[in-house]
């Protein structure tokens, strides 16, 4: 689709007509939704979980611009077309949430409900996102570092893939003594991990194997399109009118939005006692929140 091949996992195909598409974040994989797939299928949904471009066995375009929001959202539209669905409920975590917010703005007719984890709606503002972060944080923002020093983080992560991911996927533990400009790099260089892991060694091996095969450049190129995405959204209506559920981790370093309902007026909020990796750290609580909200939405629709 669109010249890109996506690796896709499914559950509950017998529930055709109630699609839910789960969109992973960085540096993750479709496997990050392993705990949600069976729960959503059991609740009557056709669960569709792609590895998005740059991840797993999906295509990894060479051009940086190949990872812009128009392409990432275009892949999801093409995925719906492939299955014959006019629209679906989209669920995103981290970068996947950013893509789902963008999909809902760019292709509102293809999204019937939104569920996002960790990353709230990002107001476009008057300044390009990377430029704004550079002014506020300088090189101490990893987003600025990735845009201004392309290739540096990619090389470090690829030389230390297993260590980096093992240290990263832990419960609410920031890196110690981060290198200025790219805090995540310290996670690839430290020998002693901090905090309790959120997954078993066998589960971690899925992520390690995937990134050892692809490297990190494709996934990091998502960050390198942030200002292009900002320009893309210049003339787009910024209000998301679909019913939405925002799930926060109370211990996440990403702050909660104070303006969410200004841009997403039909949003409801759930907060869980966990860090950033919400659906992997508290899978049962996450499943309960999602399934309950979807059932409530179906009930409201039936009553109207």
C-alpha positions as CSV (number, residue, x, y, z in Angstrom):
1,X,0.0,0.0,0.0
2,X,1.4,3.4,-1.0
3,X,4.5,1.5,-2.1
4,X,5.0,0.4,1.5
5,X,4.5,-3.1,2.9
6,X,3.2,-3.3,6.5
7,X,3.5,-6.3,8.8
8,X,0.2,-6.7,10.5
9,X,-1.1,-8.9,13.4
10,X,-4.7,-9.6,14.0
11,X,-7.1,-11.0,16.6
12,X,-10.9,-11.4,16.5
13,X,-11.3,-11.4,12.7
14,X,-14.7,-13.1,13.3
15,X,-15.8,-9.8,14.8
16,X,-15.7,-8.1,11.4
17,X,-17.4,-4.7,11.5
18,X,-16.0,-3.5,14.8
19,X,-12.3,-2.7,13.9
20,X,-9.9,-1.4,16.5
21,X,-6.4,-0.4,15.2
22,X,-3.6,-0.3,17.7
23,X,-0.6,2.0,16.9
24,X,2.7,1.5,18.8
25,X,5.2,4.1,19.9
26,X,9.0,4.5,19.9
27,X,11.1,2.4,20.2
28,X,8.4,-0.3,20.2
29,X,6.7,-2.9,18.0
30,X,3.3,-4.3,17.4
31,X,4.2,-6.8,20.2
32,X,3.8,-4.0,22.7
33,X,0.0,-4.5,22.4
34,X,0.2,-8.3,23.1
35,X,-1.8,-7.9,26.3
36,X,-4.6,-5.9,24.7
37,X,-5.3,-8.0,21.6
38,X,-7.1,-10.9,23.2
39,X,-9.0,-8.7,25.6
40,X,-10.4,-6.5,22.8
41,X,-11.1,-9.5,20.6
42,X,-13.0,-11.1,23.5
43,X,-15.0,-7.8,23.8
44,X,-16.2,-8.2,20.2
45,X,-13.7,-6.2,18.2
46,X,-11.6,-7.0,15.1
47,X,-8.1,-6.1,16.4
48,X,-5.6,-4.9,13.8
49,X,-2.0,-4.2,14.9
50,X,0.5,-3.0,12.4
51,X,4.2,-2.6,12.7
52,X,4.3,0.9,11.2
53,X,6.9,1.9,8.6
54,X,10.4,1.7,10.0
55,X,9.5,-1.1,12.4
56,X,9.7,-4.9,12.4
57,X,9.2,-6.4,9.0
58,X,7.4,-3.4,7.6
59,X,9.1,-1.2,4.9
60,X,11.8,1.2,5.9
61,X,12.1,4.0,3.3
62,X,15.5,5.5,2.9
63,X,14.4,9.1,2.7
64,X,13.8,11.0,5.9
65,X,10.7,12.7,4.4
66,X,9.2,9.2,3.9
67,X,8.3,9.2,7.6
68,X,6.2,12.4,7.6
69,X,2.8,12.5,9.1
70,X,1.1,12.4,5.7
71,X,2.8,9.0,5.0
72,X,2.3,7.5,8.5
73,X,-1.4,8.4,8.4
74,X,-1.7,7.4,4.8
75,X,-0.5,3.9,5.7
76,X,-3.4,3.7,8.2
77,X,-6.0,4.9,5.7
78,X,-4.7,2.3,3.2
79,X,-4.9,-0.4,6.0
80,X,-8.6,0.4,6.4
81,X,-9.1,0.2,2.7
82,X,-7.3,-3.2,2.6
83,X,-9.8,-4.6,5.1
84,X,-12.8,-2.8,3.5
85,X,-13.5,-0.6,6.5
86,X,-14.8,2.9,6.1
87,X,-13.7,3.9,9.6
88,X,-12.3,2.4,12.8
89,X,-11.4,3.1,16.4
90,X,-7.8,4.0,16.6
91,X,-5.6,3.5,19.7
92,X,-2.2,5.0,20.0
93,X,0.6,5.1,22.5
94,X,3.5,7.5,22.6
95,X,4.4,8.3,19.0
96,X,1.5,6.2,17.9
97,X,-0.7,8.6,19.8
98,X,0.8,11.5,17.8
99,X,0.0,9.7,14.6
100,X,-3.6,8.9,15.7
101,X,-4.2,12.6,16.6
102,X,-2.8,13.5,13.2
103,X,-4.9,10.9,11.4
104,X,-8.0,12.2,13.1
105,X,-7.2,15.8,11.9
106,X,-6.2,14.8,8.4
107,X,-8.7,12.1,7.7
108,X,-11.6,12.7,10.2
109,X,-14.0,10.5,8.3
110,X,-11.9,7.4,8.8
111,X,-11.8,7.6,12.6
112,X,-14.9,7.0,14.7
113,X,-13.3,7.0,18.1
114,X,-9.9,7.9,19.5
115,X,-8.1,6.3,22.5
116,X,-4.6,7.6,23.2
117,X,-2.1,6.7,25.9
118,X,0.7,8.9,27.4
119,X,0.9,11.6,24.7
120,X,-2.0,14.1,24.8
121,X,-3.0,16.3,21.9
122,X,-0.2,18.6,20.9
123,X,-1.4,22.2,20.2
124,X,0.2,23.4,17.0
125,X,1.2,26.8,18.3
126,X,2.8,29.6,16.4
127,X,6.3,28.2,16.2
128,X,7.5,24.9,14.7
129,X,7.7,22.3,17.4
130,X,11.5,21.6,17.2
131,X,12.3,25.3,16.9
132,X,10.2,26.0,20.0
133,X,11.8,23.1,22.0
134,X,15.3,24.3,21.0
135,X,14.5,27.8,22.3
136,X,13.2,26.5,25.6
137,X,15.5,23.5,26.3
138,X,18.4,23.9,23.9
139,X,20.2,20.6,23.3
140,X,18.7,19.1,26.5
141,X,15.7,18.0,24.5
142,X,16.2,14.6,22.8
143,X,13.9,15.8,20.0
144,X,16.2,18.8,19.3
145,X,19.2,16.5,19.4
146,X,17.7,14.0,16.9
147,X,16.9,16.8,14.5
148,X,20.1,18.8,14.8
149,X,22.6,15.9,15.1
150,X,21.2,13.2,12.8
151,X,22.9,9.9,12.9
152,X,24.5,10.3,16.4
153,X,21.9,8.5,18.5
154,X,21.2,6.0,15.7
155,X,24.8,4.8,15.9
156,X,24.9,4.5,19.7
157,X,21.6,2.6,19.9
158,X,22.6,0.2,17.1
159,X,25.9,-0.5,18.9
160,X,24.1,-1.2,22.1
161,X,20.7,-2.4,21.1
162,X,20.1,-5.0,23.8
163,X,21.5,-2.8,26.6
164,X,19.5,0.2,25.5
165,X,16.2,-1.6,25.3
166,X,16.8,-3.5,28.5
167,X,17.5,-0.3,30.4
168,X,14.7,1.6,28.8
169,X,11.8,-0.7,29.4
170,X,11.6,-0.3,33.1
171,X,9.1,1.2,35.5
172,X,9.4,4.9,35.6
173,X,13.1,5.2,35.8
174,X,14.8,8.2,34.2
175,X,18.4,7.8,33.0
176,X,21.2,8.7,35.5
177,X,23.6,11.5,34.6
178,X,22.3,11.9,31.1
179,X,24.6,13.1,28.4
180,X,23.6,16.7,27.6
181,X,21.5,16.8,24.5
182,X,20.3,13.2,24.4
183,X,19.3,11.7,27.7
184,X,18.4,8.4,26.0
185,X,22.0,7.8,25.0
186,X,23.0,7.3,28.7
187,X,20.6,4.3,28.7
188,X,22.6,2.7,26.0
189,X,25.9,3.3,27.8
190,X,25.1,2.4,31.4
191,X,25.9,-1.1,32.6
192,X,23.6,-1.1,35.6
193,X,19.9,-0.9,34.9
194,X,17.6,1.0,37.2
195,X,14.1,-0.1,38.3
196,X,12.0,-3.1,37.8
197,X,11.7,-4.4,34.2
198,X,8.2,-4.3,32.6
199,X,8.7,-7.5,30.7
200,X,10.4,-10.9,30.7
201,X,13.6,-11.7,28.9
202,X,11.8,-13.6,26.3
203,X,9.5,-10.6,25.7
204,X,12.4,-8.2,25.5
205,X,14.1,-10.5,23.0
206,X,11.3,-9.7,20.5
207,X,12.1,-6.0,20.6
208,X,15.9,-6.6,20.5
209,X,15.7,-8.9,17.6
210,X,13.5,-6.5,15.6
211,X,15.8,-3.5,16.1
212,X,18.9,-5.5,15.5
213,X,17.4,-6.3,12.1
214,X,16.2,-2.8,11.2
215,X,18.4,-0.5,13.1
216,X,17.0,2.7,14.6
217,X,17.2,5.2,11.8
218,X,13.8,4.6,10.3
219,X,12.0,5.0,13.7
220,X,14.1,8.0,14.6
221,X,13.2,9.6,11.3
222,X,9.7,10.1,12.7
223,X,11.1,12.7,15.0
224,X,13.0,14.3,12.1
225,X,9.7,15.2,10.5
226,X,8.1,17.1,13.4
227,X,8.5,20.5,11.9
228,X,7.3,19.2,8.5
229,X,4.3,17.9,10.3
230,X,3.7,21.2,11.9
231,X,3.7,22.8,8.5
232,X,1.4,20.1,7.1
233,X,-1.2,21.0,9.7
234,X,-1.2,24.7,9.1
235,X,-4.6,24.9,7.3
236,X,-6.3,21.9,9.1
237,X,-9.2,22.4,11.5
238,X,-7.4,21.8,14.9
239,X,-10.5,20.5,16.7
240,X,-11.1,16.8,17.2
241,X,-14.8,16.1,17.5
242,X,-14.8,12.3,17.8
243,X,-15.3,10.7,21.3
244,X,-11.9,10.3,22.8
245,X,-10.3,8.6,25.8
246,X,-7.0,9.9,27.1
247,X,-5.1,7.5,29.4
248,X,-2.2,8.9,31.4
249,X,0.4,7.3,33.6
250,X,0.7,9.3,36.8
251,X,4.4,8.5,37.0
252,X,5.1,9.3,33.3
253,X,7.6,12.1,32.5
254,X,5.3,13.4,29.8
255,X,3.1,16.0,31.4
256,X,-0.7,15.9,31.3
257,X,-2.4,18.5,29.1
258,X,-4.1,21.5,30.7
259,X,-5.9,22.3,27.4
260,X,-7.0,18.9,26.2
261,X,-10.7,19.6,26.1
262,X,-10.2,22.9,24.3
263,X,-9.1,20.9,21.3
264,X,-10.7,17.5,22.0
265,X,-14.1,18.6,23.5
266,X,-15.4,15.1,23.8
267,X,-12.4,13.7,25.6
268,X,-12.6,11.7,28.8
269,X,-9.5,11.1,31.0
270,X,-8.3,8.1,32.9
271,X,-5.1,8.1,35.0
272,X,-3.3,5.0,36.1
273,X,-0.6,4.5,38.7
274,X,2.3,3.7,36.3
275,X,5.0,5.2,34.2
276,X,5.3,5.7,30.4
277,X,4.9,2.1,29.2
278,X,1.2,2.1,30.3
279,X,-0.3,-0.9,28.4
280,X,2.7,-3.1,29.2
281,X,3.2,-2.0,32.8
282,X,-0.5,-2.3,33.8
283,X,-2.1,-4.4,31.1
284,X,-5.2,-5.5,33.1
285,X,-6.0,-2.0,34.2
286,X,-5.4,-0.7,30.7
287,X,-7.7,-3.3,29.2
288,X,-10.4,-2.6,31.7
289,X,-10.3,1.2,31.0
290,X,-10.4,0.7,27.2
291,X,-13.1,-2.0,27.1
292,X,-15.3,-0.2,29.6
293,X,-15.1,3.1,27.7
294,X,-15.8,1.4,24.4
295,X,-18.8,-0.4,25.9
296,X,-20.1,2.9,27.3
297,X,-19.7,4.5,23.8
298,X,-21.7,1.7,22.2
299,X,-24.4,2.1,24.8
300,X,-24.6,5.8,24.2
301,X,-24.8,5.2,20.4
302,X,-27.6,2.7,20.9
303,X,-29.6,5.1,23.0
304,X,-29.6,7.9,20.4
